[in-house]
mmCIF file of C-alpha atoms and ligand atoms in Angstrom:
data_model
loop_
_atom_site.group_PDB
_atom_site.id
_atom_site.type_symbol
_atom_site.label_atom_id
_atom_site.label_comp_id
_atom_site.label_asym_id
_atom_site.label_seq_id
_atom_site.Cartn_x
_atom_site.Cartn_y
_atom_site.Cartn_z
ATOM 1 C CA MET B 1 100.186 113.151 89.879
ATOM 2 C CA THR B 2 103.671 112.807 91.194
ATOM 3 C CA PRO B 3 104.720 115.921 93.060
ATOM 4 C CA ALA B 4 108.297 116.723 94.030
ATOM 5 C CA ALA B 5 109.542 118.152 97.304
ATOM 6 C CA GLY B 6 109.346 121.912 97.680
ATOM 7 C CA ALA B 7 112.387 124.174 97.770
ATOM 8 C CA ARG B 8 111.230 127.250 99.657
ATOM 9 C CA PRO B 9 113.470 128.502 102.469
ATOM 10 C CA LEU B 10 111.792 127.810 105.811
ATOM 11 C CA ASN B 11 112.185 131.260 107.215
ATOM 12 C CA ASP B 12 110.816 133.118 104.203
ATOM 13 C CA ALA B 13 107.543 134.021 105.878
ATOM 14 C CA SER B 14 107.943 137.429 104.240
ATOM 15 C CA SER B 15 108.825 135.998 100.811
ATOM 16 C CA GLU B 16 108.380 137.861 97.531
ATOM 17 C CA PRO B 17 104.723 138.818 97.291
ATOM 18 C CA ALA B 18 102.717 136.832 94.721
ATOM 19 C CA SER B 19 100.882 139.171 92.390
ATOM 20 C CA VAL B 20 97.676 137.532 91.272
ATOM 21 C CA PRO B 21 94.654 139.055 89.630
ATOM 22 C CA GLY B 22 91.174 137.631 89.859
ATOM 23 C CA ALA B 23 87.960 137.342 91.753
ATOM 24 C CA LEU B 24 89.203 134.586 94.018
ATOM 25 C CA LEU B 25 92.139 136.694 95.105
ATOM 26 C CA THR B 26 89.726 139.475 96.024
ATOM 27 C CA ARG B 27 87.765 137.018 98.160
ATOM 28 C CA VAL B 28 90.918 135.718 99.815
ATOM 29 C CA ARG B 29 91.990 139.278 100.627
ATOM 30 C CA ARG B 30 88.577 139.948 102.132
ATOM 31 C CA ALA B 31 88.752 136.735 104.181
ATOM 32 C CA ILE B 32 92.177 137.742 105.502
ATOM 33 C CA GLY B 33 90.803 141.140 106.492
ATOM 34 C CA GLU B 34 87.769 139.591 108.196
ATOM 35 C CA ALA B 35 90.033 137.178 110.079
ATOM 36 C CA GLY B 36 92.051 140.073 111.513
ATOM 37 C CA GLY B 37 94.901 140.043 108.992
ATOM 38 C CA TRP B 38 95.958 136.393 109.103
ATOM 39 C CA LEU B 39 94.343 133.295 107.587
ATOM 40 C CA PRO B 40 95.519 129.826 108.629
ATOM 41 C CA PHE B 41 96.867 127.986 105.599
ATOM 42 C CA ASP B 42 94.142 125.333 105.632
ATOM 43 C CA ARG B 43 91.497 128.031 105.190
ATOM 44 C CA PHE B 44 93.444 129.507 102.302
ATOM 45 C CA MET B 45 93.817 126.058 100.718
ATOM 46 C CA ALA B 46 90.082 125.368 101.111
ATOM 47 C CA MET B 47 89.288 128.627 99.295
ATOM 48 C CA ALA B 48 91.938 128.116 96.608
ATOM 49 C CA LEU B 49 90.564 124.650 95.788
ATOM 50 C CA TYR B 50 86.863 124.731 96.649
ATOM 51 C CA GLU B 51 85.521 128.299 96.832
ATOM 52 C CA PRO B 52 82.183 127.986 94.957
ATOM 53 C CA GLY B 53 82.607 128.818 91.266
ATOM 54 C CA LEU B 54 86.166 130.070 91.664
ATOM 55 C CA GLY B 55 88.301 127.486 93.467
ATOM 56 C CA TYR B 56 90.508 125.192 91.441
ATOM 57 C CA TYR B 57 88.142 122.205 91.701
ATOM 58 C CA ALA B 58 85.036 124.415 91.590
ATOM 59 C CA ASN B 59 85.785 126.259 88.346
ATOM 60 C CA ALA B 60 85.370 124.969 84.808
ATOM 61 C CA THR B 61 89.014 124.573 83.682
ATOM 62 C CA PRO B 62 89.949 121.082 82.347
ATOM 63 C CA LYS B 63 92.622 120.037 84.957
ATOM 64 C CA PHE B 64 92.890 116.302 84.179
ATOM 65 C CA GLY B 65 94.751 114.960 81.142
ATOM 66 C CA ALA B 66 97.863 113.259 79.906
ATOM 67 C CA MET B 67 99.283 116.334 78.159
ATOM 68 C CA PRO B 68 99.664 120.017 79.087
ATOM 69 C CA GLN B 69 97.978 120.915 75.789
ATOM 70 C CA GLY B 70 95.017 118.756 74.721
ATOM 71 C CA ALA B 71 93.796 118.082 71.191
ATOM 72 C CA ASP B 72 91.013 120.600 71.826
ATOM 73 C CA GLY B 73 93.590 123.297 72.557
ATOM 74 C CA GLN B 74 92.671 123.291 76.252
ATOM 75 C CA GLY B 75 95.410 122.604 78.766
ATOM 76 C CA SER B 76 95.476 120.137 81.653
ATOM 77 C CA ASP B 77 97.513 120.320 84.841
ATOM 78 C CA PHE B 78 98.179 116.745 85.909
ATOM 79 C CA VAL B 79 97.451 113.138 85.139
ATOM 80 C CA THR B 80 96.129 110.592 87.614
ATOM 81 C CA ALA B 81 96.318 106.801 87.376
ATOM 82 C CA PRO B 82 92.850 106.276 85.827
ATOM 83 C CA GLU B 83 93.566 109.065 83.322
ATOM 84 C CA LEU B 84 96.882 107.433 82.473
ATOM 85 C CA SER B 85 95.569 103.941 81.762
ATOM 86 C CA PRO B 86 92.203 102.153 81.878
ATOM 87 C CA LEU B 87 94.118 99.136 83.168
ATOM 88 C CA PHE B 88 94.223 100.885 86.537
ATOM 89 C CA GLY B 89 90.457 100.735 86.995
ATOM 90 C CA HIS B 90 90.135 97.347 85.328
ATOM 91 C CA THR B 91 92.617 95.937 87.832
ATOM 92 C CA LEU B 92 91.055 97.692 90.826
ATOM 93 C CA ALA B 93 87.703 96.207 89.762
ATOM 94 C CA ARG B 94 89.040 92.732 90.573
ATOM 95 C CA GLN B 95 89.536 93.924 94.152
ATOM 96 C CA VAL B 96 86.085 95.478 94.192
ATOM 97 C CA ALA B 97 84.524 92.232 92.925
ATOM 98 C CA GLN B 98 86.203 90.161 95.628
ATOM 99 C CA ALA B 99 85.311 92.685 98.345
ATOM 100 C CA MET B 100 81.651 92.818 97.248
ATOM 101 C CA GLN B 101 81.477 89.056 97.408
ATOM 102 C CA ALA B 102 83.325 88.767 100.748
ATOM 103 C CA THR B 103 81.339 91.474 102.527
ATOM 104 C CA GLY B 104 77.959 90.810 100.924
ATOM 105 C CA VAL B 105 77.397 94.258 99.447
ATOM 106 C CA ASN B 106 76.297 95.227 95.969
ATOM 107 C CA GLU B 107 77.146 98.929 95.774
ATOM 108 C CA VAL B 108 80.175 101.122 95.165
ATOM 109 C CA TRP B 109 80.728 104.602 96.610
ATOM 110 C CA GLU B 110 83.467 106.686 95.024
ATOM 111 C CA PHE B 111 84.756 109.874 96.623
ATOM 112 C CA GLY B 112 86.304 112.585 94.435
ATOM 113 C CA ALA B 113 85.601 110.989 91.052
ATOM 114 C CA GLY B 114 87.362 113.571 88.841
ATOM 115 C CA THR B 115 86.293 113.076 85.222
ATOM 116 C CA GLY B 116 84.490 109.802 86.020
ATOM 117 C CA ALA B 117 87.239 107.779 84.308
ATOM 118 C CA LEU B 118 87.781 105.429 87.249
ATOM 119 C CA ALA B 119 84.040 104.858 87.677
ATOM 120 C CA ARG B 120 83.709 103.911 84.029
ATOM 121 C CA GLN B 121 86.689 101.551 84.148
ATOM 122 C CA VAL B 122 85.426 99.856 87.306
ATOM 123 C CA LEU B 123 81.868 99.515 86.018
ATOM 124 C CA ASP B 124 82.998 98.206 82.615
ATOM 125 C CA ALA B 125 85.241 95.627 84.268
ATOM 126 C CA LEU B 126 82.711 94.561 86.911
ATOM 127 C CA ASP B 127 80.166 93.976 84.142
ATOM 128 C CA ALA B 128 82.722 91.932 82.185
ATOM 129 C CA LEU B 129 83.502 89.886 85.327
ATOM 130 C CA GLY B 130 79.809 89.111 85.718
ATOM 131 C CA THR B 131 79.569 90.997 89.043
ATOM 132 C CA PRO B 132 77.737 94.232 88.196
ATOM 133 C CA PRO B 133 76.946 96.411 91.220
ATOM 134 C CA ALA B 134 73.344 97.571 91.618
ATOM 135 C CA ARG B 135 74.409 101.178 92.308
ATOM 136 C CA TYR B 136 77.530 103.301 91.909
ATOM 137 C CA THR B 137 77.353 106.530 93.898
ATOM 138 C CA ILE B 138 79.735 109.449 93.440
ATOM 139 C CA VAL B 139 80.406 111.987 96.183
ATOM 140 C CA ASP B 140 82.500 114.953 95.061
ATOM 141 C CA LEU B 141 82.987 118.357 96.619
ATOM 142 C CA SER B 142 83.225 119.761 93.123
ATOM 143 C CA GLY B 143 79.818 120.353 91.544
ATOM 144 C CA SER B 144 81.500 121.541 88.337
ATOM 145 C CA LEU B 145 82.896 118.066 87.630
ATOM 146 C CA ARG B 146 79.456 116.457 87.751
ATOM 147 C CA ALA B 147 78.552 117.318 84.136
ATOM 148 C CA ARG B 148 81.834 115.830 82.993
ATOM 149 C CA GLN B 149 81.233 112.683 85.049
ATOM 150 C CA GLN B 150 77.716 112.365 83.618
ATOM 151 C CA ALA B 151 79.101 112.515 80.074
ATOM 152 C CA THR B 152 81.827 109.940 80.832
ATOM 153 C CA LEU B 153 79.327 107.612 82.472
ATOM 154 C CA ALA B 154 76.478 107.952 79.966
ATOM 155 C CA THR B 155 76.579 104.238 79.112
ATOM 156 C CA HIS B 156 76.092 103.353 82.796
ATOM 157 C CA ALA B 157 73.526 106.088 83.442
ATOM 158 C CA GLY B 158 70.859 103.980 85.158
ATOM 159 C CA ARG B 159 73.185 102.804 87.928
ATOM 160 C CA VAL B 160 75.220 105.924 88.647
ATOM 161 C CA HIS B 161 73.993 108.378 91.274
ATOM 162 C CA TRP B 162 75.441 111.486 92.862
ATOM 163 C CA ALA B 163 75.198 112.381 96.546
ATOM 164 C CA ASP B 164 76.069 115.673 98.217
ATOM 165 C CA ARG B 165 76.420 114.041 101.609
ATOM 166 C CA LEU B 166 76.421 110.611 103.172
ATOM 167 C CA PRO B 167 73.087 109.130 104.217
ATOM 168 C CA PRO B 168 72.773 108.301 107.946
ATOM 169 C CA ARG B 169 73.694 104.675 107.133
ATOM 170 C CA PHE B 170 75.228 103.219 104.019
ATOM 171 C CA GLU B 171 76.961 100.047 102.889
ATOM 172 C CA GLY B 172 79.210 99.393 99.947
ATOM 173 C CA ILE B 173 82.722 99.271 98.566
ATOM 174 C CA VAL B 174 84.346 102.667 99.031
ATOM 175 C CA LEU B 175 86.916 104.003 96.554
ATOM 176 C CA GLY B 176 89.016 107.158 96.681
ATOM 177 C CA ASN B 177 91.890 107.804 94.295
ATOM 178 C CA GLU B 178 93.924 110.943 95.046
ATOM 179 C CA VAL B 179 91.224 112.405 97.253
ATOM 180 C CA LEU B 180 92.926 112.543 100.637
ATOM 181 C CA ASP B 181 95.813 114.596 99.210
ATOM 182 C CA ALA B 182 93.330 117.220 98.007
ATOM 183 C CA MET B 183 92.033 117.928 101.524
ATOM 184 C CA PRO B 184 93.304 121.136 103.140
ATOM 185 C CA VAL B 185 96.281 120.783 105.496
ATOM 186 C CA GLN B 186 97.616 122.952 108.292
ATOM 187 C CA LEU B 187 101.201 124.120 107.867
ATOM 188 C CA ILE B 188 103.487 124.180 110.876
ATOM 189 C CA VAL B 189 107.076 125.337 110.998
ATOM 190 C CA ARG B 190 109.732 125.057 113.703
ATOM 191 C CA LEU B 191 111.925 128.157 113.590
ATOM 192 C CA GLY B 192 114.736 128.618 116.089
ATOM 193 C CA GLY B 193 113.242 125.763 118.112
ATOM 194 C CA VAL B 194 109.773 127.373 118.381
ATOM 195 C CA TRP B 195 106.737 125.938 116.577
ATOM 196 C CA HIS B 196 104.622 128.304 114.510
ATOM 197 C CA GLU B 197 101.544 127.883 112.383
ATOM 198 C CA ARG B 198 102.151 129.230 108.909
ATOM 199 C CA GLY B 199 99.328 131.266 107.456
ATOM 200 C CA VAL B 200 98.619 133.867 104.818
ATOM 201 C CA ALA B 201 98.612 137.654 105.194
ATOM 202 C CA LEU B 202 98.634 140.667 102.896
ATOM 203 C CA ALA B 203 101.836 142.434 101.890
ATOM 204 C CA GLY B 204 102.436 145.973 103.105
ATOM 205 C CA ASP B 205 100.565 147.457 100.141
ATOM 206 C CA GLY B 206 97.597 145.173 100.850
ATOM 207 C CA ALA B 207 97.696 143.754 97.321
ATOM 208 C CA ALA B 208 99.668 140.540 97.405
ATOM 209 C CA LEU B 209 99.620 137.407 99.542
ATOM 210 C CA VAL B 210 102.580 136.585 101.761
ATOM 211 C CA TRP B 211 103.389 133.915 104.298
ATOM 212 C CA ALA B 212 103.060 134.858 107.951
ATOM 213 C CA ASP B 213 103.859 132.712 110.993
ATOM 214 C CA ARG B 214 102.324 132.728 114.464
ATOM 215 C CA PRO B 215 103.396 130.746 117.535
ATOM 216 C CA THR B 216 101.177 127.704 117.933
ATOM 217 C CA ALA B 217 100.366 124.819 120.229
ATOM 218 C CA LEU B 218 100.050 122.581 117.130
ATOM 219 C CA ARG B 219 102.695 119.854 116.851
ATOM 220 C CA PRO B 220 103.455 117.066 114.419
ATOM 221 C CA PRO B 221 102.304 113.653 115.655
ATOM 222 C CA LEU B 222 105.956 112.659 116.216
ATOM 223 C CA GLU B 223 108.658 114.640 117.894
ATOM 224 C CA ILE B 224 111.120 115.802 115.228
ATOM 225 C CA GLU B 225 114.647 115.021 116.323
ATOM 226 C CA GLY B 226 117.189 117.832 116.168
ATOM 227 C CA GLY B 227 116.788 121.550 116.646
ATOM 228 C CA HIS B 228 116.901 122.509 112.967
ATOM 229 C CA ASP B 229 114.237 124.569 111.258
ATOM 230 C CA TYR B 230 111.513 122.277 109.990
ATOM 231 C CA LEU B 231 108.399 122.839 107.864
ATOM 232 C CA THR B 232 105.675 120.203 107.662
ATOM 233 C CA GLU B 233 101.949 119.609 107.455
ATOM 234 C CA VAL B 234 99.278 118.106 109.703
ATOM 235 C CA HIS B 235 96.045 116.692 108.262
ATOM 236 C CA PRO B 236 93.013 117.285 110.495
ATOM 237 C CA GLN B 237 90.580 117.426 107.563
ATOM 238 C CA ALA B 238 91.604 114.118 106.004
ATOM 239 C CA GLU B 239 91.367 112.484 109.428
ATOM 240 C CA ALA B 240 87.954 114.084 110.080
ATOM 241 C CA PHE B 241 86.813 112.743 106.691
ATOM 242 C CA ILE B 242 87.749 109.196 107.777
ATOM 243 C CA ARG B 243 85.906 109.642 111.081
ATOM 244 C CA THR B 244 82.784 110.859 109.273
ATOM 245 C CA LEU B 245 82.953 107.894 106.931
ATOM 246 C CA ALA B 246 83.128 105.562 109.927
ATOM 247 C CA GLU B 247 80.042 107.112 111.524
ATOM 248 C CA HIS B 248 77.862 106.295 108.508
ATOM 249 C CA TRP B 249 79.359 103.118 107.049
ATOM 250 C CA THR B 250 77.967 99.775 108.176
ATOM 251 C CA ARG B 251 79.292 97.129 105.788
ATOM 252 C CA GLY B 252 81.790 96.743 102.941
ATOM 253 C CA ALA B 253 85.452 97.628 102.439
ATOM 254 C CA GLY B 254 87.241 100.787 101.342
ATOM 255 C CA PHE B 255 90.361 101.385 99.273
ATOM 256 C CA PHE B 256 92.118 104.764 99.352
ATOM 257 C CA ILE B 257 95.010 105.262 96.945
ATOM 258 C CA ASP B 258 97.319 108.238 97.215
ATOM 259 C CA TYR B 259 100.902 109.377 97.508
ATOM 260 C CA GLY B 260 102.303 109.453 100.984
ATOM 261 C CA PHE B 261 104.108 107.581 103.734
ATOM 262 C CA PRO B 262 103.748 106.204 107.244
ATOM 263 C CA GLU B 263 104.407 108.892 109.857
ATOM 264 C CA ALA B 264 107.992 107.796 110.634
ATOM 265 C CA GLU B 265 108.879 108.652 107.031
ATOM 266 C CA TYR B 266 106.577 111.643 106.766
ATOM 267 C CA TYR B 267 108.062 113.315 109.819
ATOM 268 C CA HIS B 268 111.618 112.153 109.241
ATOM 269 C CA PRO B 269 114.061 114.810 110.464
ATOM 270 C CA GLN B 270 115.492 115.114 106.945
ATOM 271 C CA ARG B 271 112.111 115.883 105.336
ATOM 272 C CA HIS B 272 112.380 119.438 106.609
ATOM 273 C CA MET B 273 110.659 121.177 103.699
ATOM 274 C CA GLY B 274 107.312 119.370 103.978
ATOM 275 C CA THR B 275 105.447 117.998 100.971
ATOM 276 C CA LEU B 276 103.136 120.844 99.997
ATOM 277 C CA VAL B 277 103.271 121.736 96.286
ATOM 278 C CA ALA B 278 101.210 123.227 93.466
ATOM 279 C CA HIS B 279 100.554 121.709 90.038
ATOM 280 C CA ARG B 280 99.915 123.633 86.861
ATOM 281 C CA ALA B 281 100.381 122.584 83.233
ATOM 282 C CA HIS B 282 102.188 119.408 84.354
ATOM 283 C CA GLN B 283 104.779 121.448 86.262
ATOM 284 C CA VAL B 284 105.296 121.186 90.003
ATOM 285 C CA ASP B 285 106.248 124.254 92.024
ATOM 286 C CA ASP B 286 106.160 125.486 95.575
ATOM 287 C CA GLU B 287 104.519 128.841 94.847
ATOM 288 C CA VAL B 288 101.234 127.795 96.387
ATOM 289 C CA LEU B 289 100.084 131.354 97.091
ATOM 290 C CA GLU B 290 100.404 132.355 93.470
ATOM 291 C CA ARG B 291 97.392 132.357 91.151
ATOM 292 C CA PRO B 292 94.832 130.931 93.594
ATOM 293 C CA GLY B 293 92.180 128.943 91.740
ATOM 294 C CA GLU B 294 94.474 128.325 88.782
ATOM 295 C CA LYS B 295 96.723 125.709 90.368
ATOM 296 C CA ASP B 296 96.093 122.490 92.178
ATOM 297 C CA ILE B 297 97.526 122.447 95.715
ATOM 298 C CA THR B 298 98.344 119.153 97.356
ATOM 299 C CA ALA B 299 100.216 117.549 100.240
ATOM 300 C CA HIS B 300 101.222 113.935 100.731
ATOM 301 C CA VAL B 301 99.099 111.706 102.949
ATOM 302 C CA ASN B 302 100.216 110.578 106.410
ATOM 303 C CA PHE B 303 98.920 107.004 106.206
ATOM 304 C CA THR B 304 99.566 106.361 109.895
ATOM 305 C CA GLY B 305 97.254 109.288 110.678
ATOM 306 C CA VAL B 306 94.602 107.816 108.366
ATOM 307 C CA ALA B 307 94.933 104.389 110.007
ATOM 308 C CA LEU B 308 94.743 105.799 113.552
ATOM 309 C CA ALA B 309 91.750 107.983 112.704
ATOM 310 C CA ALA B 310 90.046 104.936 111.212
ATOM 311 C CA GLN B 311 90.774 102.758 114.238
ATOM 312 C CA ASP B 312 89.729 105.446 116.731
ATOM 313 C CA ALA B 313 86.437 105.723 114.854
ATOM 314 C CA GLY B 314 85.847 101.969 115.009
ATOM 315 C CA LEU B 315 87.060 100.841 111.576
ATOM 316 C CA ASP B 316 89.597 98.090 110.962
ATOM 317 C CA VAL B 317 92.681 98.519 108.791
ATOM 318 C CA ILE B 318 92.678 95.419 106.567
ATOM 319 C CA GLY B 319 95.638 96.195 104.324
ATOM 320 C CA TYR B 320 98.336 98.701 103.437
ATOM 321 C CA THR B 321 100.893 98.386 100.685
ATOM 322 C CA SER B 322 102.413 100.166 97.705
ATOM 323 C CA GLN B 323 100.316 100.766 94.579
ATOM 324 C CA GLY B 324 102.764 98.676 92.562
ATOM 325 C CA ARG B 325 102.428 95.658 94.878
ATOM 326 C CA PHE B 326 98.634 96.066 95.097
ATOM 327 C CA LEU B 327 98.149 96.123 91.315
ATOM 328 C CA ILE B 328 100.560 93.247 90.717
ATOM 329 C CA ASN B 329 98.790 91.138 93.362
ATOM 330 C CA LEU B 330 95.574 91.807 91.476
ATOM 331 C CA GLY B 331 97.015 90.613 88.169
ATOM 332 C CA LEU B 332 97.770 93.852 86.337
ATOM 333 C CA VAL B 333 100.633 92.310 84.410
ATOM 334 C CA GLU B 334 98.474 89.473 83.143
ATOM 335 C CA LEU B 335 95.670 91.923 82.266
ATOM 336 C CA ALA B 336 98.127 93.960 80.214
ATOM 337 C CA GLN B 337 99.112 91.009 78.051
ATOM 338 C CA GLY B 338 97.950 91.672 74.543
ATOM 339 C CA ALA B 339 97.777 95.436 75.135
ATOM 340 C CA ASP B 340 99.577 97.607 72.601
ATOM 341 C CA PRO B 341 103.100 98.863 73.413
ATOM 342 C CA ARG B 342 101.878 102.339 74.389
ATOM 343 C CA GLU B 343 99.372 100.874 76.837
ATOM 344 C CA ARG B 344 101.997 98.518 78.234
ATOM 345 C CA SER B 345 104.406 101.363 78.875
ATOM 346 C CA ARG B 346 101.658 103.282 80.678
ATOM 347 C CA MET B 347 100.923 100.168 82.701
ATOM 348 C CA GLN B 348 104.564 100.123 83.760
ATOM 349 C CA MET B 349 104.290 103.678 85.034
ATOM 350 C CA LEU B 350 101.614 102.487 87.450
ATOM 351 C CA VAL B 351 103.883 99.876 89.039
ATOM 352 C CA LEU B 352 107.522 100.857 88.583
ATOM 353 C CA GLU B 353 109.168 101.981 91.789
ATOM 354 C CA HIS B 354 110.571 105.190 90.346
ATOM 355 C CA GLU B 355 107.228 106.111 88.759
ATOM 356 C CA MET B 356 103.963 105.706 90.703
ATOM 357 C CA GLY B 357 104.551 102.186 92.027
ATOM 358 C CA GLU B 358 106.263 103.022 95.318
ATOM 359 C CA LEU B 359 105.337 106.608 96.193
ATOM 360 C CA PHE B 360 101.646 105.767 95.873
ATOM 361 C CA LYS B 361 100.140 103.558 98.567
ATOM 362 C CA VAL B 362 96.839 101.794 99.087
ATOM 363 C CA ILE B 363 95.151 101.549 102.461
ATOM 364 C CA ALA B 364 92.129 99.317 102.972
ATOM 365 C CA LEU B 365 89.577 99.934 105.736
ATOM 366 C CA ALA B 366 86.433 98.113 106.775
ATOM 367 C CA PRO B 367 83.658 98.338 109.364
ATOM 368 C CA PRO B 368 84.182 95.575 111.952
ATOM 369 C CA ALA B 369 81.244 93.512 110.611
ATOM 370 C CA SER B 370 83.112 93.139 107.297
ATOM 371 C CA ALA B 371 86.721 92.946 108.421
ATOM 372 C CA GLY B 372 87.241 89.307 109.383
ATOM 373 C CA GLY B 373 87.541 86.026 107.518
ATOM 374 C CA TRP B 374 89.008 87.261 104.246
ATOM 375 C CA THR B 375 92.181 88.828 102.863
ATOM 376 C CA PRO B 376 91.817 91.376 100.111
ATOM 377 C CA ILE B 377 93.698 90.021 97.064
ATOM 378 C CA GLY B 378 95.583 93.289 96.635
ATOM 379 C CA PHE B 379 97.423 92.680 99.920
ATOM 380 C CA ALA B 380 97.969 88.926 99.567
ATOM 381 C CA GLN B 381 101.718 89.502 99.296
ATOM 382 C CA GLY B 382 103.775 92.402 100.592
ATOM 383 C CA ASP B 383 101.257 93.781 103.071
ATOM 384 C CA ARG B 384 102.902 96.568 105.107
ATOM 385 C CA THR B 385 100.249 97.274 107.710
ATOM 386 C CA HIS B 386 102.842 96.576 110.403
ATOM 387 C CA ARG B 387 104.900 99.555 109.158
ATOM 388 C CA LEU B 388 102.163 102.111 109.775
HETATM 389 C C1 LIG X 401 93.099 115.052 92.484
HETATM 390 S S1 LIG X 401 91.409 114.910 92.162
HETATM 391 C C2 LIG X 401 91.294 113.182 91.854
HETATM 392 C C3 LIG X 401 90.206 112.806 90.898
HETATM 393 C C4 LIG X 401 90.074 111.345 90.502
HETATM 394 N N1 LIG X 401 89.848 110.499 91.659
HETATM 395 C C5 LIG X 401 91.257 110.844 89.708
HETATM 396 O O1 LIG X 401 92.005 110.027 90.236
HETATM 397 O O2 LIG X 401 91.419 111.263 88.571
HETATM 398 C C6 LIG X 401 90.683 115.140 93.747
HETATM 399 C C7 LIG X 401 89.159 115.100 93.762
HETATM 400 O O3 LIG X 401 88.711 114.947 95.120
HETATM 401 C C8 LIG X 401 87.589 115.787 95.337
HETATM 402 N N2 LIG X 401 87.445 115.981 96.793
HETATM 403 C C9 LIG X 401 88.262 116.629 97.641
HETATM 404 N N3 LIG X 401 87.813 116.552 98.899
HETATM 405 C C10 LIG X 401 86.701 115.795 98.864
HETATM 406 C C11 LIG X 401 85.776 115.345 99.846
HETATM 407 N N4 LIG X 401 85.911 115.674 101.128
HETATM 408 N N5 LIG X 401 84.739 114.582 99.459
HETATM 409 C C12 LIG X 401 84.596 114.239 98.152
HETATM 410 N N6 LIG X 401 85.424 114.664 97.175
HETATM 411 C C13 LIG X 401 86.464 115.421 97.521
HETATM 412 C C14 LIG X 401 87.922 117.005 94.497
HETATM 413 O O4 LIG X 401 86.785 117.788 94.232
HETATM 414 C C15 LIG X 401 88.490 116.351 93.236
HETATM 415 O O5 LIG X 401 87.474 115.970 92.341
#
């Protein structure tokens, strides 16, 4: 998905109340009450996306698809790279094959597998390359997607497993496409020179959700030049996820693909509206408090934060570049030869700068035992690790 920048005024902490029916809203209201009238935004986002049975990724709505209205009459909200074109996973599989060989592992672990499309593409291509992995394990916070993944992966059933948590020690090639952006963020806003944490409260009548700010000791990782009002996000959960990964992971290499920037761009003084947005029916908006559970909510990834969290936890950063450069290094263009015109135009969306090619980045991490003596093909040219 390719979200746009939000357009909400920074000082609208008492903005128009969102009127939203539904069981999840009732739970959010209760949580606000139990928290003393104010819920930090990351807690709201966690409920809106993952509240069991009700959150956006925990309920049964279709979500993923190329069109707002599918052939079955059911709508989708956004399209991701593997949903757009199988060439995405077929190309990534070349990287997986090289990494398996270089690090001596024979397993893949995918986090946040969505419909299972990427898993199927990677497994199909690894089989065709003559490098089938012994196991492919999916870890997803969303239990409701598991049935869909099982159906997508029926032809690979014997090798695909699901895990609710990481084992004490594991090895393998780690994949995560658009997972880090789905992890709850904290919102912070500088108003009149004073930093506040932005959270969620109830409107005067107790019915609707409104923004509410409280002074905070939280700060962005970089000082923001200028005294202007400034809204942004910090990403403790994504960074904690990387640290947890590091604690359990002994061998292999990992590739996380998502939209985002290094911190100098993320916290640029001009990016004063942050990156938080909602997605519904292929529309992007900044009404993230509206219709909780019915919209995806997402923020861009601070790749410098990911890299520092990885390094602090003992992992090595072995590559960072744009999605376009990564896929081209891996031979996407050559793989697309012979594809029909529709497939070729979708392939172009993956790499063109004004589509997904530049906004999306790939970061590669590895435990120290697997980091030296090889260069992942995806970063052979145009590696930007030095810009993190
Ligand atoms: C935007 S979807 C991307 C799905 C898929 N990778 C794709 O590209 O189509 C984000 C997925 O990440 C999952 N997710 C979020 N946080 C996670 C975590 N900490 N561990 C595993 N999965 C997570 C969500 O449940 C959801 O399935």
